[in-house]
Coordinates of C-alpha atoms in Angstrom, one line a residue:
Chain A
M120 CA 32.6 -0.8 -11.8
S121 CA 29.2 -3.0 -11.9
I122 CA 27.7 -6.0 -13.9
T123 CA 24.0 -7.0 -12.9
L124 CA 23.1 -9.8 -11.3
E125 CA 20.4 -10.8 -9.4
T126 CA 21.4 -10.9 -6.0
E127 CA 20.0 -10.4 -2.7
H128 CA 20.9 -7.2 -0.3
S129 CA 20.3 -7.8 3.2
I130 CA 19.2 -4.4 4.0
K131 CA 17.2 -4.2 1.3
K132 CA 15.4 -7.6 1.9
K133 CA 15.0 -6.3 5.7
Y134 CA 13.5 -2.3 4.5
P135 CA 12.7 -2.6 0.4
K136 CA 11.3 0.6 0.3
R137 CA 13.9 2.7 1.6
H138 CA 14.9 5.4 -0.4
N139 CA 17.5 7.1 1.5
H140 CA 20.4 3.6 1.3
Y141 CA 23.1 5.5 -0.5
G142 CA 25.6 5.5 2.5
F143 CA 28.4 3.8 1.7
R144 CA 27.9 0.6 4.5
D145 CA 23.9 0.6 3.2
F146 CA 24.3 0.7 -0.3
F147 CA 27.0 -1.8 -0.8
Q148 CA 26.7 -5.4 0.3
F149 CA 30.3 -6.9 1.1
D150 CA 30.3 -10.5 1.0
P151 CA 33.8 -11.6 2.0
D152 CA 33.1 -15.6 1.9
K153 CA 31.9 -15.1 -2.3
G154 CA 34.4 -12.6 -1.8
T155 CA 31.7 -10.2 -3.9
I156 CA 29.8 -6.6 -3.9
V157 CA 26.8 -6.1 -4.5
D158 CA 24.6 -3.0 -4.5
W159 CA 21.2 -1.5 -3.4
N160 CA 20.0 -2.4 -6.9
G161 CA 21.5 -6.1 -7.5
S162 CA 24.7 -4.9 -9.6
Q163 CA 28.0 -7.0 -8.6
N164 CA 30.6 -4.2 -8.3
I165 CA 34.2 -4.0 -8.5
L166 CA 36.6 -2.1 -6.4
T167 CA 39.4 0.2 -9.7
T168 CA 42.4 2.0 -8.0
E169 CA 42.8 5.1 -10.3
D170 CA 45.9 3.2 -11.7
F171 CA 43.2 0.7 -13.9
I172 CA 41.3 4.1 -14.9
V173 CA 44.9 5.1 -16.3
G174 CA 45.4 1.6 -18.1
L175 CA 42.3 1.5 -19.1
V176 CA 42.8 4.7 -21.2
E177 CA 46.7 4.9 -22.4
G178 CA 46.0 1.1 -23.3
L179 CA 43.4 1.9 -25.5
Q180 CA 45.2 4.7 -26.8
E181 CA 48.2 2.4 -27.4
E182 CA 46.1 0.2 -29.1
V183 CA 43.4 2.5 -31.5
G184 CA 45.3 5.4 -31.4
D185 CA 42.8 8.4 -32.0
A186 CA 40.2 6.6 -32.0
S187 CA 40.4 5.7 -28.6
A188 CA 38.0 8.4 -28.0
A189 CA 35.0 7.3 -30.0
T190 CA 35.8 4.2 -28.5
M191 CA 35.0 4.9 -24.8
Y192 CA 32.5 7.5 -25.5
T193 CA 30.8 4.6 -28.0
I194 CA 31.3 2.0 -24.8
G195 CA 29.8 5.2 -22.6
C196 CA 26.7 5.4 -25.2
E197 CA 26.1 1.2 -24.8
W198 CA 26.3 1.5 -21.0
G199 CA 23.4 4.0 -20.9
T200 CA 21.3 2.5 -23.2
K201 CA 21.7 -0.9 -21.3
D202 CA 21.1 1.3 -18.2
A203 CA 18.0 3.1 -19.0
F204 CA 16.1 0.1 -19.2
F205 CA 18.1 -1.3 -15.9
F206 CA 17.0 1.6 -14.0
E207 CA 13.0 1.5 -15.6
K208 CA 13.1 -1.5 -13.6
W209 CA 14.3 -0.9 -10.4
F210 CA 12.5 2.9 -10.1
E211 CA 9.6 0.8 -11.0
K212 CA 10.0 -1.4 -8.3
E213 CA 11.3 0.5 -5.5
F214 CA 8.7 3.4 -6.0
D215 CA 5.8 1.7 -7.8
R216 CA 5.7 4.5 -10.0
N217 CA 6.2 4.1 -13.8
V218 CA 9.2 6.8 -14.5
R219 CA 6.9 8.5 -17.4
Q220 CA 4.7 9.4 -14.6
T221 CA 7.3 10.6 -12.0
N222 CA 8.6 14.7 -12.0
L223 CA 11.5 14.8 -14.9
M224 CA 14.3 16.2 -11.6
F225 CA 13.6 13.7 -9.2
L226 CA 13.6 10.9 -11.9
L227 CA 17.3 11.8 -13.3
E228 CA 18.4 12.8 -9.4
T229 CA 17.0 9.4 -8.3
W230 CA 18.9 8.1 -11.8
W231 CA 22.4 9.6 -10.8
W232 CA 22.4 8.1 -7.3
P233 CA 23.2 5.0 -7.8
F234 CA 26.6 6.4 -9.8
T235 CA 27.9 9.0 -6.7
A236 CA 28.0 5.7 -4.1
Q237 CA 29.9 4.4 -6.6
G238 CA 32.6 6.8 -6.8
W239 CA 31.5 8.6 -10.4
G240 CA 31.3 12.1 -9.0
R241 CA 28.2 14.3 -8.0
W242 CA 26.5 16.3 -11.0
E243 CA 24.0 18.8 -11.8
V244 CA 21.4 19.3 -14.5
D245 CA 20.7 22.3 -15.9
M246 CA 17.8 22.0 -18.1
G247 CA 17.2 25.7 -18.9
D248 CA 17.3 25.3 -22.4
R249 CA 15.4 22.2 -22.9
K250 CA 12.8 23.6 -24.8
Q251 CA 15.4 24.9 -27.5
G252 CA 17.0 21.1 -27.7
F253 CA 20.2 21.0 -25.7
M254 CA 20.8 20.9 -21.9
F255 CA 24.1 21.6 -20.1
I256 CA 25.0 18.5 -17.2
N257 CA 27.9 19.6 -14.7
I258 CA 30.3 16.4 -12.9
F259 CA 32.1 17.0 -10.1
D260 CA 35.0 14.8 -9.4
S261 CA 35.1 12.7 -12.6
A262 CA 36.4 9.8 -11.9
V263 CA 38.1 9.3 -15.3
A264 CA 39.6 13.3 -15.1
R265 CA 40.6 13.9 -11.4
T266 CA 42.4 10.2 -11.5
L267 CA 44.1 11.7 -15.5
G268 CA 44.8 15.3 -13.8
D269 CA 45.5 18.4 -16.3
V270 CA 46.5 16.6 -19.8
G271 CA 44.8 20.1 -21.5
K272 CA 42.1 18.4 -23.4
P273 CA 38.7 16.3 -22.6
V274 CA 38.8 13.4 -21.5
C275 CA 35.7 12.2 -19.8
Y276 CA 34.2 10.6 -23.3
L277 CA 33.0 7.4 -21.3
Y278 CA 30.7 9.9 -19.2
A279 CA 30.0 11.8 -22.4
G280 CA 28.6 8.4 -24.3
L281 CA 27.4 7.3 -20.7
F282 CA 24.6 10.4 -20.8
A283 CA 24.0 10.2 -24.4
G284 CA 23.2 6.8 -23.9
F285 CA 20.9 7.2 -21.5
F286 CA 19.0 10.4 -22.2
T287 CA 18.6 8.7 -25.5
E288 CA 16.6 6.3 -23.9
L289 CA 14.9 8.4 -21.9
V290 CA 13.7 10.3 -24.1
K291 CA 13.2 8.0 -27.3
K292 CA 14.9 10.5 -29.5
Q293 CA 18.5 10.2 -30.8
L294 CA 21.0 12.4 -28.4
S295 CA 25.0 12.4 -28.8
C296 CA 26.9 14.5 -25.9
I297 CA 30.3 16.6 -26.1
E298 CA 32.3 17.6 -23.4
I299 CA 32.7 21.0 -23.7
Q300 CA 34.7 21.7 -19.9
C301 CA 37.2 19.3 -18.9
Y302 CA 39.0 19.0 -15.4
S303 CA 41.6 18.2 -17.6
M304 CA 41.7 21.0 -18.9
G305 CA 42.5 23.2 -15.6
E306 CA 38.6 23.7 -15.2
T307 CA 37.1 23.6 -11.7
Y308 CA 34.7 20.6 -12.8
C309 CA 33.6 19.1 -16.3
K310 CA 30.6 20.7 -18.1
F311 CA 28.5 18.3 -20.8
L312 CA 26.3 19.9 -23.5
L313 CA 23.7 17.2 -24.6
G314 CA 21.6 18.1 -27.5
G315 CA 20.7 17.0 -30.8
Q316 CA 23.8 15.7 -33.6
D317 CA 23.9 19.2 -35.3
R318 CA 24.3 21.3 -32.1
I319 CA 27.1 18.4 -31.0
D320 CA 28.8 19.2 -34.2
A321 CA 28.6 22.6 -34.2
A322 CA 30.0 22.6 -30.3
A323 CA 32.3 20.2 -31.7
F324 CA 33.9 22.9 -34.5
W325 CA 33.9 26.1 -32.1
M326 CA 35.6 24.2 -29.6
N327 CA 38.2 22.9 -32.2
E328 CA 38.2 27.1 -32.9
G329 CA 39.1 27.6 -29.3
A330 CA 36.3 28.5 -28.1
T331 CA 35.9 28.1 -24.0
A332 CA 32.0 26.4 -22.3
R333 CA 31.0 30.1 -22.0
D334 CA 31.3 31.1 -25.8
I335 CA 29.3 27.6 -26.6
E336 CA 26.6 28.2 -24.2
K337 CA 26.1 31.9 -25.5
R338 CA 26.1 30.8 -29.2
L339 CA 23.6 27.7 -28.6
R340 CA 21.5 30.4 -26.5
A341 CA 22.0 32.7 -29.8
G342 CA 20.5 30.0 -32.0
D343 CA 24.0 29.9 -33.9
I344 CA 24.6 26.2 -35.8
L345 CA 26.1 25.6 -37.9
R346 CA 25.5 26.0 -41.8
Chain B
M103 CA -6.7 14.7 13.1
I104 CA -4.0 14.9 10.9
W105 CA -1.1 12.8 13.2
N106 CA -4.0 10.0 13.5
E107 CA -4.6 9.9 9.7
S108 CA -1.1 9.2 9.1
L109 CA -0.3 7.3 12.2
N110 CA -1.0 3.8 10.7
T111 CA 2.2 5.2 7.9
I112 CA 4.5 6.5 10.1
D113 CA 4.0 3.3 13.2
E114 CA 5.8 1.2 10.5
I115 CA 9.1 3.7 10.5
R116 CA 9.1 3.6 14.6
P117 CA 12.6 3.0 16.0
P118 CA 13.2 0.7 19.1
R119 CA 13.3 2.0 22.1
F120 CA 16.3 2.8 23.6
Y121 CA 16.6 2.0 27.3
A122 CA 19.7 2.0 27.9
I123 CA 21.3 3.7 30.8
H124 CA 24.9 2.1 31.9
I125 CA 28.1 1.9 29.4
H126 CA 27.7 -1.6 29.8
T127 CA 24.3 -1.9 28.5
F128 CA 25.5 0.6 25.8
V129 CA 28.7 -0.4 24.5
Q130 CA 26.6 -3.8 23.7
R131 CA 23.8 -1.9 21.9
I132 CA 26.8 -0.2 20.3
A133 CA 27.5 -4.0 18.8
L134 CA 23.9 -3.8 18.0
L135 CA 23.6 -0.9 16.2
R136 CA 26.7 -1.2 13.8
E137 CA 24.8 -3.8 11.6
F138 CA 22.8 -0.9 10.1
T139 CA 25.2 2.1 11.3
M140 CA 28.5 3.2 11.8
L141 CA 30.3 4.7 14.8
S142 CA 32.0 7.2 12.2
Q143 CA 34.4 8.5 15.5
L144 CA 35.0 4.6 17.3
E145 CA 35.8 3.7 13.5
R146 CA 37.9 6.6 12.7
L147 CA 39.3 5.5 16.7
S148 CA 39.9 2.3 15.7
R149 CA 41.4 2.3 12.2
E150 CA 43.9 5.3 12.8
V151 CA 45.3 3.5 17.1
D152 CA 46.0 0.3 14.7
G153 CA 49.3 -0.9 16.7
R154 CA 49.8 2.1 19.0
Y155 CA 47.7 3.3 22.3
A156 CA 45.2 6.8 21.8
S157 CA 46.9 9.9 22.9
D158 CA 44.5 12.0 25.6
A159 CA 44.1 14.2 22.7
E160 CA 42.6 11.3 20.5
L161 CA 40.3 10.2 23.4
T162 CA 38.9 13.3 24.0
F163 CA 35.5 13.1 22.0
M164 CA 35.0 9.3 23.7
I165 CA 35.5 11.2 27.3
D166 CA 33.1 14.2 26.2
Y167 CA 30.5 11.9 24.7
V168 CA 30.5 9.3 28.3
R169 CA 29.8 12.6 30.1
S170 CA 26.9 13.8 27.7
F171 CA 25.8 10.4 27.4
N172 CA 22.9 10.1 30.1
L173 CA 21.7 13.6 28.9
R174 CA 21.8 12.3 25.1
V175 CA 19.3 9.6 26.2
Q176 CA 16.3 11.8 28.1
T177 CA 16.7 14.1 25.0
Y178 CA 16.3 10.8 22.7
Q179 CA 13.3 9.8 25.0
K180 CA 11.6 13.0 25.2
L181 CA 11.4 13.3 21.5
Q182 CA 10.8 9.8 21.3
E183 CA 7.5 10.2 24.5
L184 CA 6.5 13.9 22.2
E185 CA 6.6 12.9 18.6
S186 CA 3.3 13.2 17.9
T187 CA 3.1 16.6 20.0
I188 CA 6.0 18.0 18.4
I189 CA 4.9 17.0 14.9
Q190 CA 1.6 18.8 15.3
Q191 CA 3.2 21.5 16.7
T192 CA 5.3 22.3 13.9
Y193 CA 2.5 21.3 11.2
N194 CA 0.5 24.1 13.1
R195 CA 3.4 26.7 13.3
M196 CA 4.5 26.0 9.2
R197 CA 0.5 26.3 8.2
S198 CA 0.4 29.8 10.5
I199 CA 3.4 30.9 9.1
D200 CA 2.7 30.0 4.8
P201 CA -0.8 28.8 4.4
Q202 CA 0.1 27.1 1.4
I203 CA 2.9 25.1 2.1
F204 CA 1.5 22.3 2.1
V205 CA 0.0 22.3 -1.2
G206 CA 1.5 21.3 -4.3
V207 CA 2.0 22.6 -7.4
N208 CA -0.8 21.3 -9.3
R209 CA -3.0 22.1 -6.4
E210 CA -2.5 18.4 -4.9
D211 CA -2.6 18.1 -0.8
L212 CA 1.3 17.3 0.7
T213 CA -0.1 17.4 3.9
R214 CA 0.5 13.7 4.5
K215 CA 3.9 13.3 2.8
C216 CA 5.3 16.1 4.9
L217 CA 4.6 14.7 8.0
Y218 CA 6.0 10.8 6.9
D219 CA 9.3 13.5 6.0
M220 CA 8.9 16.0 8.7
T221 CA 9.0 12.4 11.0
C222 CA 11.5 11.0 9.4
G223 CA 13.7 14.4 10.1
L224 CA 13.3 14.2 14.2
R225 CA 13.7 10.5 14.1
A226 CA 16.9 10.7 12.0
T227 CA 17.9 13.5 14.0
A228 CA 16.6 12.3 17.3
T229 CA 19.3 9.3 16.8
A230 CA 22.2 11.7 15.8
V231 CA 21.9 13.0 19.1
L232 CA 22.0 9.7 20.8
L233 CA 25.3 8.9 19.1
N234 CA 26.8 11.7 18.2
D235 CA 27.0 11.4 14.9
L236 CA 26.7 13.6 12.1
D237 CA 28.9 12.0 9.7
T238 CA 26.2 9.1 9.7
L239 CA 23.1 11.5 9.4
Q240 CA 24.5 13.8 6.6
E241 CA 25.9 10.5 4.6
R242 CA 22.7 8.1 5.0
L243 CA 20.4 10.8 5.2
L244 CA 21.1 14.4 4.3
F245 CA 22.9 15.1 0.7
W246 CA 20.7 12.5 -0.9
L247 CA 17.9 14.1 0.4
Q248 CA 19.3 17.5 -0.4
T249 CA 19.3 17.1 -4.0
I250 CA 15.6 15.8 -3.9
M251 CA 14.3 18.8 -1.8
R252 CA 16.3 20.6 -4.3
S253 CA 15.1 18.5 -7.7
L254 CA 11.7 18.7 -6.5
G255 CA 11.5 22.6 -5.6
K256 CA 11.1 21.8 -1.6
T257 CA 13.8 24.0 -0.1
H258 CA 11.4 26.2 0.9
T259 CA 9.2 24.0 3.0
C260 CA 12.6 22.7 4.6
D261 CA 13.6 26.0 5.7
V262 CA 10.4 26.8 7.1
L263 CA 10.1 23.0 8.4
Y264 CA 13.6 23.1 10.6
S265 CA 13.1 26.6 11.3
S266 CA 10.1 25.5 13.0
L267 CA 11.2 22.4 14.8
Q268 CA 13.7 24.0 16.5
E269 CA 11.1 26.8 18.0
V270 CA 8.5 23.5 18.6
V271 CA 11.4 21.7 20.1
K272 CA 12.6 24.4 22.7
Q273 CA 9.0 24.4 24.7
H274 CA 9.1 21.1 25.6
L275 CA 12.8 19.9 26.1
T276 CA 15.2 21.9 28.7
P277 CA 18.1 23.7 27.7
P278 CA 20.6 21.6 27.9
Q279 CA 18.5 19.2 25.9
A280 CA 17.4 21.6 23.2
N281 CA 21.4 22.7 22.6
L282 CA 22.1 19.2 22.0
V283 CA 18.7 19.1 19.4
C284 CA 18.9 22.6 17.7
P285 CA 22.4 22.4 16.6
I286 CA 21.1 19.4 14.5
L287 CA 18.2 20.9 13.1
E288 CA 19.9 23.8 12.2
L289 CA 22.3 21.8 10.7
N290 CA 19.2 20.0 8.3
R291 CA 18.3 23.4 7.6
R292 CA 21.2 24.9 6.2
I293 CA 21.3 22.0 4.2
L294 CA 18.0 20.9 3.0
G295 CA 16.8 24.5 2.9
S296 CA 19.3 26.3 1.1
V297 CA 19.1 26.8 -2.6
T298 CA 23.0 26.2 -3.4

């Protein structure tokens, strides 16, 4: 977890333009006197256990029932939207370049690296279908799915919301996201579909009908959407 | 000369020289290095032997390290001393392999950037030789750089770069020195130069 603060990071102060700063001891600055962990971009981090994630997911389920998925997604969306502004600021400061004048894949890798360092998992972006208005993101080692284990359904609503919020802000166009394959369904990694609401609704419908991620990919590529 | 053109930039990241020869001095150096790097194996040992003595097997890496220490320092200093020559010769070799290798997708000249990256890679490799610490090299540089190189479509350049560097350093180092450096350059090549 991280909260944005205006705090100075001592290694960053010494090497402000260093880009390879994602090693554990470089990215995080531990201050035992203040009891804080501040990362390279000035966010205060809190270390949590898997029990915390279980508590968050199950507690929410108990409080709001089936609405917990939508609640997690909405939290993710707001997080992603805010992070897009935060990212724009630190990216421009670090690289002396506007995000819109930067190679897109490089930009996205740079956005995700702090998340990787914080334990949210590695990712892979598949932009092969972006001209058709959708794209896929794979997450390896999702913190939520890894914690909950095989529960037979997708659980990474927080991630889906995060991607929807961030990419909506990045491309200035309303985008939604759905997890179409999850480690918690017994798969080896999580797969997210990002696109307009019509495609996400179609994917959700097909999933309810028992479609696999591969089926959904095929149908989208074939231009199959709900009428 | 290309090298001279980029000398100012490259000079800014020149690491401190290491003159440590004796173990006692080296231990003091470790204390200084801990500020910005972790000697993974020593740290692991100190964690694992909490409340007991280390076994002979657990001490093997330290004994091996002490035995190879002088060679590591000599190799490190040789790389430092020959850096500009190695970089220039690697640059020439890469161009002879692929004349377009320093030309970007928009026909821009990437020479300066590539020389900078090459120098950073060589210095990180030299540090890994000195400290015998591949974990830190991977954690601090290679895993990150792999994603960046892939995102920029530069895996082919990395493949050619780290193959060429191996050929060039072999010409300047003794076989025992090259045996310390080349496996690390090969690790760089495999991590940065592969598409998947």
